[in-house]
Amino acid sequence: MKDLKHYRAAITIFTILFMAMNFFIGNLPSFILSFLFIFLLLTVRTLVVPSERKIKAYLIVAYAGIAVIQLVICVLITFGHHHTSIEFYFCKFFSVVTLLCPFVIERFVTINRYAKFYLPSAEELATVSFSEMKRSRNKIINALESLERAGKSFSIENLTEITEDLPRHNSFEYISKESLPDGYFDSAYASMGDPHLYIIISNTGSAASEIISTFTQKQYNHASLSFDYDLETIISYNGGEHVYTPGLNHEMIAYFNKKEEASIIVYALACSAEQKKMIIDKVREINDDGSAYNMLGLVLKYSHKSNIMFCSQFVYKMLQLAGLAYFQKKEEEVKPTDLVELDYYRKLQFAYEIHLKNASETRCPLC
């Protein structure tokens, strides 16, 4: 255990020095060398620490995936665009913070594991209860299952898709404008007779959704809004599916059908015609002014401009605007599942669920 404490202290000092150096005098080569050095350091440590081969393999894959993401962010975003000085230092700070990511994984997988599951002495073994052994076994199994899911999420295919899509995004300027045609608003205003707003959470299977689920541990990682029951007016902030510009977009249910267990759940929220009109008017204003998908905001919980948002942030902001928000939280911190899990006052009414692969539905008629 003393060696563990010394290792923690050395790594803490080492990381602080690395972060300070890169923030104040770092350039692209220094960041790249830092990412690669940390990857090699943790890879070597993983190989020499006694552990199952499966855990070692998953850890090394995780470290490699993080290093790739760090390099992509640093090359394409931090040093890839001409920012103002404030934006540049903001991006630089974000790249510095990402240096901590592999250490966080090691802390919760490797260090925790050996701090809690060391081999007991013969005297301690005599006092270990069956329930304690069962709890330890369950923790190990859960950790392995989490690593297996993380390995699938950080697959080469997913990382390649995200890497190729990054240049299309901008978290500082509006890049999408008038993405919704006038015909959309005709349909939206035609829904004024329906006394409900519809909140949709989806399990899409997209590359971004799969990676987000690794950190949130949630199955549903996308939220949308519709003004009608049949979802003809469904909208949200998204990446545009390589067809439209990332930002506010009209969504198609077919876009959600990307894996075997893809599904959506639709909830109805009672509202007045005035409240619905207020939201539609605001959507029209965003459509006219411009928007962008807040990819950095998923991590930094910050929006550079009012119309730069991610999906659940957009849905919650519209609810706040119309006085329909049924829980209190900073809009940049709202996760898609919060829209359901934080409904303590039961404002939402289940409408229906669609399993997209087999086209099956479970419907509940609205009262």
Short mmCIF file of N, CA, C and O in Angstrom, two decimals, residues 102-171:
data_model
loop_
_atom_site.label_atom_id
_atom_site.label_comp_id
_atom_site.label_asym_id
_atom_site.label_seq_id
_atom_site.Cartn_x
_atom_site.Cartn_y
_atom_site.Cartn_z
N PRO A 102 -7.08 9.67 -18.87
CA PRO A 102 -6.58 8.31 -18.65
C PRO A 102 -6.29 8.00 -17.19
O PRO A 102 -6.46 6.87 -16.74
N PHE A 103 -5.88 9.02 -16.41
CA PHE A 103 -5.62 8.79 -14.99
C PHE A 103 -6.92 8.52 -14.23
O PHE A 103 -6.95 7.76 -13.27
N VAL A 104 -7.99 9.18 -14.67
CA VAL A 104 -9.30 8.94 -14.04
C VAL A 104 -9.72 7.49 -14.25
O VAL A 104 -10.20 6.81 -13.33
N ILE A 105 -9.53 6.98 -15.47
CA ILE A 105 -9.87 5.59 -15.75
C ILE A 105 -9.02 4.65 -14.90
O ILE A 105 -9.52 3.69 -14.31
N GLU A 106 -7.72 4.93 -14.82
CA GLU A 106 -6.86 4.08 -14.00
C GLU A 106 -7.27 4.13 -12.54
O GLU A 106 -7.29 3.11 -11.84
N ARG A 107 -7.66 5.31 -12.08
CA ARG A 107 -8.04 5.47 -10.67
C ARG A 107 -9.24 4.60 -10.31
O ARG A 107 -9.27 3.94 -9.28
N PHE A 108 -10.23 4.59 -11.20
CA PHE A 108 -11.46 3.88 -10.89
C PHE A 108 -11.44 2.41 -11.28
O PHE A 108 -12.26 1.65 -10.80
N VAL A 109 -10.51 2.03 -12.13
CA VAL A 109 -10.45 0.62 -12.53
C VAL A 109 -9.32 -0.11 -11.83
O VAL A 109 -9.53 -1.11 -11.16
N THR A 110 -8.09 0.42 -11.98
CA THR A 110 -6.92 -0.29 -11.45
C THR A 110 -6.71 -0.04 -9.96
O THR A 110 -6.69 -0.97 -9.17
N ILE A 111 -6.59 1.24 -9.58
CA ILE A 111 -6.25 1.54 -8.18
C ILE A 111 -7.36 1.10 -7.25
O ILE A 111 -7.11 0.44 -6.24
N ASN A 112 -8.60 1.44 -7.56
CA ASN A 112 -9.72 1.02 -6.71
C ASN A 112 -9.76 -0.49 -6.57
O ASN A 112 -10.02 -1.04 -5.51
N ARG A 113 -9.51 -1.16 -7.68
CA ARG A 113 -9.62 -2.62 -7.66
C ARG A 113 -8.61 -3.22 -6.70
O ARG A 113 -8.93 -4.09 -5.89
N TYR A 114 -7.35 -2.75 -6.75
CA TYR A 114 -6.34 -3.36 -5.90
C TYR A 114 -6.36 -2.82 -4.48
O TYR A 114 -5.87 -3.46 -3.57
N ALA A 115 -6.96 -1.66 -4.29
CA ALA A 115 -7.11 -1.16 -2.93
C ALA A 115 -8.21 -1.90 -2.20
O ALA A 115 -8.17 -2.08 -1.01
N LYS A 116 -9.20 -2.38 -2.93
CA LYS A 116 -10.37 -3.00 -2.30
C LYS A 116 -10.34 -4.52 -2.38
O LYS A 116 -10.95 -5.19 -1.56
N PHE A 117 -9.65 -5.09 -3.37
CA PHE A 117 -9.72 -6.52 -3.55
C PHE A 117 -8.34 -7.19 -3.42
O PHE A 117 -8.03 -8.12 -4.15
N TYR A 118 -7.51 -6.67 -2.48
CA TYR A 118 -6.23 -7.31 -2.25
C TYR A 118 -6.48 -8.66 -1.57
O TYR A 118 -7.51 -8.89 -0.93
N LEU A 119 -5.50 -9.59 -1.67
CA LEU A 119 -5.65 -10.91 -1.05
C LEU A 119 -5.52 -10.78 0.46
O LEU A 119 -4.54 -10.25 0.97
N PRO A 120 -6.49 -11.26 1.23
CA PRO A 120 -6.44 -11.16 2.69
C PRO A 120 -5.47 -12.17 3.28
O PRO A 120 -5.13 -13.18 2.65
N SER A 121 -5.04 -11.89 4.51
CA SER A 121 -4.21 -12.84 5.24
C SER A 121 -5.06 -14.01 5.70
O SER A 121 -6.30 -13.97 5.63
N ALA A 122 -4.40 -15.07 6.23
CA ALA A 122 -5.14 -16.24 6.71
C ALA A 122 -6.08 -15.85 7.85
O ALA A 122 -7.21 -16.33 7.94
N GLU A 123 -5.61 -14.92 8.70
CA GLU A 123 -6.44 -14.48 9.82
C GLU A 123 -7.65 -13.70 9.33
O GLU A 123 -8.77 -13.87 9.81
N GLU A 124 -7.44 -12.81 8.31
CA GLU A 124 -8.54 -12.03 7.76
C GLU A 124 -9.51 -12.93 6.99
O GLU A 124 -10.72 -12.73 7.01
N LEU A 125 -8.94 -13.96 6.33
CA LEU A 125 -9.77 -14.85 5.53
C LEU A 125 -10.80 -15.57 6.37
O LEU A 125 -11.92 -15.84 5.93
N ALA A 126 -10.42 -15.87 7.62
CA ALA A 126 -11.33 -16.59 8.51
C ALA A 126 -12.54 -15.75 8.89
O ALA A 126 -13.58 -16.28 9.30
N THR A 127 -12.42 -14.41 8.74
CA THR A 127 -13.52 -13.53 9.15
C THR A 127 -14.33 -13.02 7.97
O THR A 127 -15.27 -12.26 8.14
N VAL A 128 -13.93 -13.40 6.74
CA VAL A 128 -14.65 -12.94 5.55
C VAL A 128 -15.96 -13.70 5.41
O VAL A 128 -15.97 -14.92 5.37
N SER A 129 -17.05 -12.95 5.34
CA SER A 129 -18.35 -13.59 5.24
C SER A 129 -18.68 -13.94 3.80
O SER A 129 -18.07 -13.40 2.87
N PHE A 130 -19.64 -14.81 3.62
CA PHE A 130 -20.08 -15.20 2.29
C PHE A 130 -20.65 -14.00 1.54
O PHE A 130 -20.39 -13.81 0.36
N SER A 131 -21.41 -13.15 2.24
CA SER A 131 -22.01 -11.98 1.59
C SER A 131 -20.95 -10.99 1.11
O SER A 131 -21.09 -10.38 0.06
N GLU A 132 -19.85 -10.85 1.89
CA GLU A 132 -18.78 -9.95 1.47
C GLU A 132 -18.09 -10.47 0.22
O GLU A 132 -17.75 -9.71 -0.70
N MET A 133 -17.86 -11.79 0.16
CA MET A 133 -17.24 -12.37 -1.03
C MET A 133 -18.16 -12.21 -2.24
O MET A 133 -17.70 -11.95 -3.34
N LYS A 134 -19.45 -12.36 -2.02
CA LYS A 134 -20.41 -12.22 -3.11
C LYS A 134 -20.43 -10.78 -3.63
O LYS A 134 -20.48 -10.55 -4.85
N ARG A 135 -20.38 -9.80 -2.70
CA ARG A 135 -20.35 -8.39 -3.12
C ARG A 135 -19.09 -8.09 -3.93
O ARG A 135 -19.14 -7.39 -4.94
N SER A 136 -17.95 -8.61 -3.47
CA SER A 136 -16.70 -8.38 -4.19
C SER A 136 -16.76 -9.01 -5.57
O SER A 136 -16.32 -8.42 -6.56
N ARG A 137 -17.33 -10.20 -5.65
CA ARG A 137 -17.46 -10.88 -6.94
C ARG A 137 -18.34 -10.07 -7.88
O ARG A 137 -18.02 -9.90 -9.07
N ASN A 138 -19.45 -9.54 -7.36
CA ASN A 138 -20.36 -8.75 -8.19
C ASN A 138 -19.71 -7.46 -8.69
O ASN A 138 -19.94 -7.04 -9.82
N LYS A 139 -18.89 -6.86 -7.84
CA LYS A 139 -18.19 -5.64 -8.25
C LYS A 139 -17.22 -5.92 -9.39
O LYS A 139 -17.10 -5.14 -10.35
N ILE A 140 -16.51 -7.04 -9.29
CA ILE A 140 -15.57 -7.40 -10.34
C ILE A 140 -16.30 -7.67 -11.65
O ILE A 140 -15.90 -7.22 -12.73
N ILE A 141 -17.41 -8.43 -11.56
CA ILE A 141 -18.20 -8.74 -12.75
C ILE A 141 -18.74 -7.46 -13.39
O ILE A 141 -18.68 -7.29 -14.61
N ASN A 142 -19.25 -6.53 -12.56
CA ASN A 142 -19.77 -5.26 -13.09
C ASN A 142 -18.67 -4.44 -13.76
O ASN A 142 -18.90 -3.81 -14.80
N ALA A 143 -17.48 -4.46 -13.15
CA ALA A 143 -16.36 -3.72 -13.73
C ALA A 143 -15.98 -4.30 -15.09
O ALA A 143 -15.72 -3.57 -16.06
N LEU A 144 -15.96 -5.63 -15.18
CA LEU A 144 -15.62 -6.28 -16.45
C LEU A 144 -16.66 -6.00 -17.51
O LEU A 144 -16.33 -5.77 -18.68
N GLU A 145 -17.94 -6.02 -17.10
CA GLU A 145 -19.02 -5.73 -18.06
C GLU A 145 -18.93 -4.30 -18.55
O GLU A 145 -19.16 -4.02 -19.73
N SER A 146 -18.61 -3.37 -17.64
CA SER A 146 -18.46 -1.96 -18.04
C SER A 146 -17.30 -1.79 -19.02
O SER A 146 -17.41 -1.04 -19.99
N LEU A 147 -16.21 -2.49 -18.76
CA LEU A 147 -15.07 -2.41 -19.66
C LEU A 147 -15.40 -2.99 -21.03
O LEU A 147 -14.97 -2.48 -22.07
N GLU A 148 -16.17 -4.07 -21.03
CA GLU A 148 -16.56 -4.68 -22.29
C GLU A 148 -17.43 -3.74 -23.11
O GLU A 148 -17.25 -3.58 -24.32
N ARG A 149 -18.38 -3.07 -22.43
CA ARG A 149 -19.23 -2.09 -23.13
C ARG A 149 -18.40 -0.92 -23.63
O ARG A 149 -18.62 -0.42 -24.74
N ALA A 150 -17.44 -0.48 -22.80
CA ALA A 150 -16.59 0.63 -23.22
C ALA A 150 -15.75 0.25 -24.44
O ALA A 150 -15.57 1.06 -25.35
N GLY A 151 -15.28 -1.01 -24.47
CA GLY A 151 -14.51 -1.46 -25.62
C GLY A 151 -15.31 -1.42 -26.90
O GLY A 151 -14.81 -1.04 -27.96
N LYS A 152 -16.60 -1.80 -26.82
CA LYS A 152 -17.47 -1.75 -27.99
C LYS A 152 -17.75 -0.31 -28.40
O LYS A 152 -17.80 0.02 -29.59
N SER A 153 -17.96 0.56 -27.40
CA SER A 153 -18.27 1.97 -27.70
C SER A 153 -17.08 2.68 -28.35
O SER A 153 -17.25 3.47 -29.28
N PHE A 154 -15.86 2.38 -27.84
CA PHE A 154 -14.67 3.02 -28.39
C PHE A 154 -14.06 2.16 -29.50
O PHE A 154 -12.84 2.05 -29.60
N SER A 155 -14.90 1.57 -30.31
CA SER A 155 -14.42 0.76 -31.43
C SER A 155 -13.80 1.66 -32.50
O SER A 155 -14.02 2.87 -32.54
N ILE A 156 -13.01 1.04 -33.36
CA ILE A 156 -12.37 1.79 -34.45
C ILE A 156 -13.42 2.46 -35.32
O ILE A 156 -13.26 3.61 -35.75
N GLU A 157 -14.53 1.76 -35.58
CA GLU A 157 -15.58 2.31 -36.43
C GLU A 157 -16.18 3.58 -35.83
O GLU A 157 -16.37 4.59 -36.51
N ASN A 158 -16.51 3.52 -34.51
CA ASN A 158 -17.10 4.68 -33.85
C ASN A 158 -16.14 5.86 -33.80
O ASN A 158 -16.51 7.01 -34.05
N LEU A 159 -14.87 5.58 -33.43
CA LEU A 159 -13.89 6.66 -33.34
C LEU A 159 -13.63 7.27 -34.71
O LEU A 159 -13.48 8.49 -34.83
N THR A 160 -13.60 6.44 -35.75
CA THR A 160 -13.40 6.96 -37.11
C THR A 160 -14.56 7.85 -37.53
O THR A 160 -14.36 8.92 -38.11
N GLU A 161 -15.79 7.40 -37.24
CA GLU A 161 -16.97 8.19 -37.60
C GLU A 161 -16.97 9.55 -36.91
O GLU A 161 -17.24 10.57 -37.54
N ILE A 162 -16.64 9.56 -35.61
CA ILE A 162 -16.61 10.83 -34.87
C ILE A 162 -15.49 11.73 -35.37
O ILE A 162 -15.66 12.93 -35.54
N THR A 163 -14.33 11.13 -35.63
CA THR A 163 -13.19 11.91 -36.11
C THR A 163 -13.50 12.58 -37.44
O THR A 163 -13.19 13.76 -37.67
N GLU A 164 -14.12 11.84 -38.34
CA GLU A 164 -14.46 12.38 -39.65
C GLU A 164 -15.55 13.45 -39.56
O GLU A 164 -15.64 14.34 -40.43
N ASP A 165 -16.39 13.38 -38.52
CA ASP A 165 -17.50 14.31 -38.40
C ASP A 165 -17.11 15.60 -37.67
O ASP A 165 -17.78 16.62 -37.82
N LEU A 166 -16.03 15.57 -36.90
CA LEU A 166 -15.63 16.74 -36.10
C LEU A 166 -15.46 18.03 -36.91
O LEU A 166 -15.89 19.10 -36.46
N PRO A 167 -14.83 18.00 -38.09
CA PRO A 167 -14.63 19.26 -38.83
C PRO A 167 -15.93 19.97 -39.21
O PRO A 167 -15.92 21.17 -39.51
N ARG A 168 -17.06 19.27 -39.19
CA ARG A 168 -18.33 19.88 -39.56
C ARG A 168 -18.91 20.71 -38.42
O ARG A 168 -19.86 21.46 -38.62
N HIS A 169 -18.38 20.54 -37.21
CA HIS A 169 -18.95 21.19 -36.03
C HIS A 169 -18.23 22.49 -35.69
O HIS A 169 -17.07 22.69 -36.05
N ASN A 170 -18.94 23.35 -34.99
CA ASN A 170 -18.35 24.58 -34.47
C ASN A 170 -19.12 24.97 -33.21
O ASN A 170 -20.32 25.23 -33.28
N SER A 171 -18.43 24.96 -32.07
CA SER A 171 -19.09 25.27 -30.80
C SER A 171 -18.97 26.75 -30.43
O SER A 171 -19.28 27.12 -29.29
#
